[in-house]
């Protein structure tokens, strides 16, 4: 955690210790990340989100912009959809709503009134799809706004450069 925060505090759009942004925080992980893999992230937002290293790098970038709540909400929705126990759905749904969607939520995401109200109504009968509209809106916002900035960021460019300099 200290390394990650140090990386962010030195320069908000740069990171030289890439192990701080990778999921298992090891040099082996960075060695497994290929230039081709990192380059593919620029071709598809879905590829970025589906790759654990891409997701971690994007999350680090969002933290420098103080907008990581959007990705954290998206990830919470993805995890929520994996819930197998119907008995656990209401509590999990309300926790996500209170943390990300409710007005004045601690990590409130930017949603329009309609999406917020539809989601609130869906919580009366929680289902695995109760956050779908809100998740689509937040994902779209990230894809149109944060993702292009990430691709232009020094974090992404430095990561690409690091994978290209690495000996085979």
PDB file of C-alpha atoms in Angstrom:
ATOM      1  CA  UNK A   1       0.000   0.000   0.000  1.00  0.00           C
ATOM      2  CA  UNK A   2       2.824   2.398   0.848  1.00  0.00           C
ATOM      3  CA  UNK A   3       4.479   1.751  -2.527  1.00  0.00           C
ATOM      4  CA  UNK A   4       1.213   2.376  -4.345  1.00  0.00           C
ATOM      5  CA  UNK A   5       0.569   5.627  -2.493  1.00  0.00           C
ATOM      6  CA  UNK A   6       4.168   6.693  -2.957  1.00  0.00           C
ATOM      7  CA  UNK A   7       3.875   6.053  -6.661  1.00  0.00           C
ATOM      8  CA  UNK A   8       0.801   8.272  -6.830  1.00  0.00           C
ATOM      9  CA  UNK A   9       2.142  11.024  -4.614  1.00  0.00           C
ATOM     10  CA  UNK A  10       5.408  11.564  -6.501  1.00  0.00           C
ATOM     11  CA  UNK A  11       3.763  12.397  -9.775  1.00  0.00           C
ATOM     12  CA  UNK A  12       0.047  12.014 -10.300  1.00  0.00           C
ATOM     13  CA  UNK A  13       0.284  10.699 -13.864  1.00  0.00           C
ATOM     14  CA  UNK A  14       3.390   8.573 -13.695  1.00  0.00           C
ATOM     15  CA  UNK A  15       4.512   5.347 -12.166  1.00  0.00           C
ATOM     16  CA  UNK A  16       7.968   3.819 -12.317  1.00  0.00           C
ATOM     17  CA  UNK A  17       7.337   0.943  -9.904  1.00  0.00           C
ATOM     18  CA  UNK A  18       4.841  -1.034 -11.939  1.00  0.00           C
ATOM     19  CA  UNK A  19       4.700  -3.829  -9.384  1.00  0.00           C
ATOM     20  CA  UNK A  20       2.634  -1.404  -7.292  1.00  0.00           C
ATOM     21  CA  UNK A  21      -0.201  -1.428  -9.824  1.00  0.00           C
ATOM     22  CA  UNK A  22      -0.218  -5.101 -10.725  1.00  0.00           C
ATOM     23  CA  UNK A  23      -2.593  -7.491  -8.946  1.00  0.00           C
ATOM     24  CA  UNK A  24      -0.047  -9.863  -7.393  1.00  0.00           C
ATOM     25  CA  UNK A  25       2.591  -7.142  -6.965  1.00  0.00           C
ATOM     26  CA  UNK A  26       5.482  -9.246  -8.129  1.00  0.00           C
ATOM     27  CA  UNK A  27       8.132  -8.803 -10.766  1.00  0.00           C
ATOM     28  CA  UNK A  28       7.008 -12.128 -12.224  1.00  0.00           C
ATOM     29  CA  UNK A  29       3.621 -10.575 -12.972  1.00  0.00           C
ATOM     30  CA  UNK A  30       5.193  -7.709 -14.867  1.00  0.00           C
ATOM     31  CA  UNK A  31       7.358 -10.139 -16.796  1.00  0.00           C
ATOM     32  CA  UNK A  32       4.233 -12.041 -17.863  1.00  0.00           C
ATOM     33  CA  UNK A  33       2.617  -8.882 -19.238  1.00  0.00           C
ATOM     34  CA  UNK A  34       3.459  -8.722 -22.917  1.00  0.00           C
ATOM     35  CA  UNK A  35       3.632  -5.618 -25.067  1.00  0.00           C
ATOM     36  CA  UNK A  36       0.978  -7.150 -27.327  1.00  0.00           C
ATOM     37  CA  UNK A  37      -1.358  -7.678 -24.386  1.00  0.00           C
ATOM     38  CA  UNK A  38      -0.936  -4.108 -23.123  1.00  0.00           C
ATOM     39  CA  UNK A  39      -1.301  -2.740 -26.656  1.00  0.00           C
ATOM     40  CA  UNK A  40      -4.614  -4.593 -27.128  1.00  0.00           C
ATOM     41  CA  UNK A  41      -6.086  -2.580 -24.273  1.00  0.00           C
ATOM     42  CA  UNK A  42      -6.083   0.419 -26.603  1.00  0.00           C
ATOM     43  CA  UNK A  43      -8.267  -1.461 -29.104  1.00  0.00           C
ATOM     44  CA  UNK A  44     -11.086  -2.378 -26.757  1.00  0.00           C
ATOM     45  CA  UNK A  45     -12.363  -1.173 -23.426  1.00  0.00           C
ATOM     46  CA  UNK A  46     -13.753  -4.685 -22.863  1.00  0.00           C
ATOM     47  CA  UNK A  47     -10.257  -6.171 -23.281  1.00  0.00           C
ATOM     48  CA  UNK A  48      -8.914  -3.722 -20.718  1.00  0.00           C
ATOM     49  CA  UNK A  49     -11.651  -4.588 -18.210  1.00  0.00           C
ATOM     50  CA  UNK A  50     -11.303  -8.327 -18.744  1.00  0.00           C
ATOM     51  CA  UNK A  51      -7.526  -8.358 -18.181  1.00  0.00           C
ATOM     52  CA  UNK A  52      -6.405  -8.377 -14.528  1.00  0.00           C
ATOM     53  CA  UNK A  53      -3.332  -6.247 -15.296  1.00  0.00           C
ATOM     54  CA  UNK A  54      -5.332  -3.848 -17.460  1.00  0.00           C
ATOM     55  CA  UNK A  55      -7.992  -3.522 -14.795  1.00  0.00           C
ATOM     56  CA  UNK A  56      -5.355  -2.833 -12.151  1.00  0.00           C
ATOM     57  CA  UNK A  57      -3.540  -0.237 -14.284  1.00  0.00           C
ATOM     58  CA  UNK A  58      -6.863   1.473 -15.135  1.00  0.00           C
ATOM     59  CA  UNK A  59      -7.832   1.503 -11.455  1.00  0.00           C
ATOM     60  CA  UNK A  60      -4.501   3.096 -10.537  1.00  0.00           C
ATOM     61  CA  UNK A  61      -5.040   5.743 -13.213  1.00  0.00           C
ATOM     62  CA  UNK A  62      -8.578   6.460 -11.943  1.00  0.00           C
ATOM     63  CA  UNK A  63      -7.186   6.955  -8.440  1.00  0.00           C
ATOM     64  CA  UNK A  64      -4.928   9.709  -9.781  1.00  0.00           C
ATOM     65  CA  UNK A  65      -8.081  11.385 -11.094  1.00  0.00           C
ATOM     66  CA  UNK A  66     -10.034  10.732  -7.883  1.00  0.00           C
ATOM     67  CA  UNK A  67     -12.702   8.832  -9.837  1.00  0.00           C
ATOM     68  CA  UNK A  68     -12.040   5.226  -8.880  1.00  0.00           C
ATOM     69  CA  UNK A  69     -15.576   4.889  -7.501  1.00  0.00           C
ATOM     70  CA  UNK A  70     -16.876   4.325 -11.038  1.00  0.00           C
ATOM     71  CA  UNK A  71     -14.689   1.276 -11.590  1.00  0.00           C
ATOM     72  CA  UNK A  72     -15.264   0.037  -8.044  1.00  0.00           C
ATOM     73  CA  UNK A  73     -19.025   0.216  -8.613  1.00  0.00           C
ATOM     74  CA  UNK A  74     -18.691  -1.641 -11.921  1.00  0.00           C
ATOM     75  CA  UNK A  75     -16.573  -4.337 -10.219  1.00  0.00           C
ATOM     76  CA  UNK A  76     -19.043  -4.580  -7.303  1.00  0.00           C
ATOM     77  CA  UNK A  77     -21.850  -5.157  -9.830  1.00  0.00           C
ATOM     78  CA  UNK A  78     -19.833  -7.855 -11.588  1.00  0.00           C
ATOM     79  CA  UNK A  79     -19.219  -9.570  -8.245  1.00  0.00           C
ATOM     80  CA  UNK A  80     -22.886  -9.146  -7.273  1.00  0.00           C
ATOM     81  CA  UNK A  81     -23.974 -10.967 -10.444  1.00  0.00           C
ATOM     82  CA  UNK A  82     -22.016 -14.017  -9.246  1.00  0.00           C
ATOM     83  CA  UNK A  83     -24.129 -14.300  -6.083  1.00  0.00           C
ATOM     84  CA  UNK A  84     -25.562 -17.829  -5.882  1.00  0.00           C
ATOM     85  CA  UNK A  85     -27.628 -17.470  -2.735  1.00  0.00           C
ATOM     86  CA  UNK A  86     -30.983 -15.726  -3.195  1.00  0.00           C
ATOM     87  CA  UNK A  87     -31.014 -15.103   0.557  1.00  0.00           C
ATOM     88  CA  UNK A  88     -27.862 -12.956   0.287  1.00  0.00           C
ATOM     89  CA  UNK A  89     -29.110 -10.799  -2.624  1.00  0.00           C
ATOM     90  CA  UNK A  90     -31.068  -8.179  -0.617  1.00  0.00           C
ATOM     91  CA  UNK A  91     -28.233  -7.399   1.810  1.00  0.00           C
ATOM     92  CA  UNK A  92     -25.606  -7.251  -0.949  1.00  0.00           C
ATOM     93  CA  UNK A  93     -27.857  -5.104  -3.152  1.00  0.00           C
ATOM     94  CA  UNK A  94     -28.570  -2.628  -0.375  1.00  0.00           C
ATOM     95  CA  UNK A  95     -24.880  -2.392   0.530  1.00  0.00           C
ATOM     96  CA  UNK A  96     -23.975  -1.538  -3.094  1.00  0.00           C
ATOM     97  CA  UNK A  97     -26.846   0.947  -3.304  1.00  0.00           C
ATOM     98  CA  UNK A  98     -25.860   2.691  -0.066  1.00  0.00           C
ATOM     99  CA  UNK A  99     -22.187   2.794  -0.985  1.00  0.00           C
ATOM    100  CA  UNK A 100     -22.438   3.954  -4.609  1.00  0.00           C
ATOM    101  CA  UNK A 101     -25.913   5.050  -5.721  1.00  0.00           C
ATOM    102  CA  UNK A 102     -27.803   6.645  -2.858  1.00  0.00           C
ATOM    103  CA  UNK A 103     -27.670  10.428  -2.843  1.00  0.00           C
ATOM    104  CA  UNK A 104     -24.782  11.409  -0.560  1.00  0.00           C
ATOM    105  CA  UNK A 105     -23.345   7.869  -0.736  1.00  0.00           C
ATOM    106  CA  UNK A 106     -19.712   7.772   0.433  1.00  0.00           C
ATOM    107  CA  UNK A 107     -18.523   6.818  -3.065  1.00  0.00           C
ATOM    108  CA  UNK A 108     -21.443   8.121  -5.113  1.00  0.00           C
ATOM    109  CA  UNK A 109     -21.246   7.470  -8.850  1.00  0.00           C
ATOM    110  CA  UNK A 110     -22.497   9.954 -11.411  1.00  0.00           C
ATOM    111  CA  UNK A 111     -25.935   8.724 -12.518  1.00  0.00           C
ATOM    112  CA  UNK A 112     -28.837  10.500 -14.114  1.00  0.00           C
ATOM    113  CA  UNK A 113     -32.117  10.746 -12.211  1.00  0.00           C
ATOM    114  CA  UNK A 114     -33.840   8.027 -14.267  1.00  0.00           C
ATOM    115  CA  UNK A 115     -31.092   5.431 -13.755  1.00  0.00           C
ATOM    116  CA  UNK A 116     -30.975   6.220 -10.031  1.00  0.00           C
ATOM    117  CA  UNK A 117     -34.753   5.886  -9.668  1.00  0.00           C
ATOM    118  CA  UNK A 118     -34.994   2.672 -11.727  1.00  0.00           C
ATOM    119  CA  UNK A 119     -32.243   1.140  -9.606  1.00  0.00           C
ATOM    120  CA  UNK A 120     -33.937   2.261  -6.393  1.00  0.00           C
ATOM    121  CA  UNK A 121     -37.194   0.671  -7.580  1.00  0.00           C
ATOM    122  CA  UNK A 122     -35.351  -2.539  -8.534  1.00  0.00           C
ATOM    123  CA  UNK A 123     -34.161  -2.878  -4.934  1.00  0.00           C
ATOM    124  CA  UNK A 124     -37.744  -3.548  -3.813  1.00  0.00           C
ATOM    125  CA  UNK A 125     -37.314  -7.003  -5.395  1.00  0.00           C
ATOM    126  CA  UNK A 126     -33.542  -7.479  -5.716  1.00  0.00           C
ATOM    127  CA  UNK A 127     -32.365  -9.694  -8.550  1.00  0.00           C
ATOM    128  CA  UNK A 128     -29.034 -10.314 -10.234  1.00  0.00           C
ATOM    129  CA  UNK A 129     -30.007  -7.691 -12.831  1.00  0.00           C
ATOM    130  CA  UNK A 130     -31.165  -4.930 -10.463  1.00  0.00           C
ATOM    131  CA  UNK A 131     -28.064  -2.794 -11.155  1.00  0.00           C
ATOM    132  CA  UNK A 132     -27.894  -3.403 -14.910  1.00  0.00           C
ATOM    133  CA  UNK A 133     -29.050   0.057 -16.012  1.00  0.00           C
ATOM    134  CA  UNK A 134     -26.791   1.872 -13.547  1.00  0.00           C
ATOM    135  CA  UNK A 135     -23.847  -0.360 -14.434  1.00  0.00           C
ATOM    136  CA  UNK A 136     -24.338   0.259 -18.169  1.00  0.00           C
ATOM    137  CA  UNK A 137     -24.475   4.028 -17.584  1.00  0.00           C
ATOM    138  CA  UNK A 138     -21.320   4.042 -15.446  1.00  0.00           C
ATOM    139  CA  UNK A 139     -19.482   1.763 -17.871  1.00  0.00           C
ATOM    140  CA  UNK A 140     -20.444   4.031 -20.766  1.00  0.00           C
ATOM    141  CA  UNK A 141     -19.208   7.069 -18.852  1.00  0.00           C
ATOM    142  CA  UNK A 142     -15.861   5.384 -18.169  1.00  0.00           C
ATOM    143  CA  UNK A 143     -15.507   4.246 -21.782  1.00  0.00           C
ATOM    144  CA  UNK A 144     -16.254   7.687 -23.231  1.00  0.00           C
ATOM    145  CA  UNK A 145     -14.451   9.772 -20.640  1.00  0.00           C
ATOM    146  CA  UNK A 146     -11.841   8.008 -18.487  1.00  0.00           C
ATOM    147  CA  UNK A 147     -10.686   5.320 -20.940  1.00  0.00           C
ATOM    148  CA  UNK A 148      -9.419   7.747 -23.645  1.00  0.00           C
ATOM    149  CA  UNK A 149      -7.581   9.734 -20.959  1.00  0.00           C
ATOM    150  CA  UNK A 150      -6.060   6.515 -19.614  1.00  0.00           C
ATOM    151  CA  UNK A 151      -4.748   5.632 -23.085  1.00  0.00           C
ATOM    152  CA  UNK A 152      -3.114   9.080 -23.317  1.00  0.00           C
ATOM    153  CA  UNK A 153      -1.795   8.954 -19.742  1.00  0.00           C
ATOM    154  CA  UNK A 154       1.810   8.666 -18.736  1.00  0.00           C
ATOM    155  CA  UNK A 155       0.903   5.626 -16.623  1.00  0.00           C
ATOM    156  CA  UNK A 156      -0.205   3.674 -19.699  1.00  0.00           C
ATOM    157  CA  UNK A 157       2.597   4.971 -21.918  1.00  0.00           C
ATOM    158  CA  UNK A 158       5.229   4.172 -19.275  1.00  0.00           C
ATOM    159  CA  UNK A 159       3.802   0.675 -18.830  1.00  0.00           C
ATOM    160  CA  UNK A 160       3.941   0.075 -22.590  1.00  0.00           C
ATOM    161  CA  UNK A 161       7.459   1.416 -22.732  1.00  0.00           C
ATOM    162  CA  UNK A 162       8.518  -0.822 -19.849  1.00  0.00           C
ATOM    163  CA  UNK A 163       7.166  -3.943 -21.578  1.00  0.00           C
ATOM    164  CA  UNK A 164       8.988  -2.988 -24.789  1.00  0.00           C
ATOM    165  CA  UNK A 165      12.351  -2.431 -23.054  1.00  0.00           C
ATOM    166  CA  UNK A 166      12.273  -5.696 -21.215  1.00  0.00           C
ATOM    167  CA  UNK A 167      14.701  -8.342 -22.524  1.00  0.00           C
ATOM    168  CA  UNK A 168      13.051 -11.410 -24.080  1.00  0.00           C
TER     169      UNK A 168
END
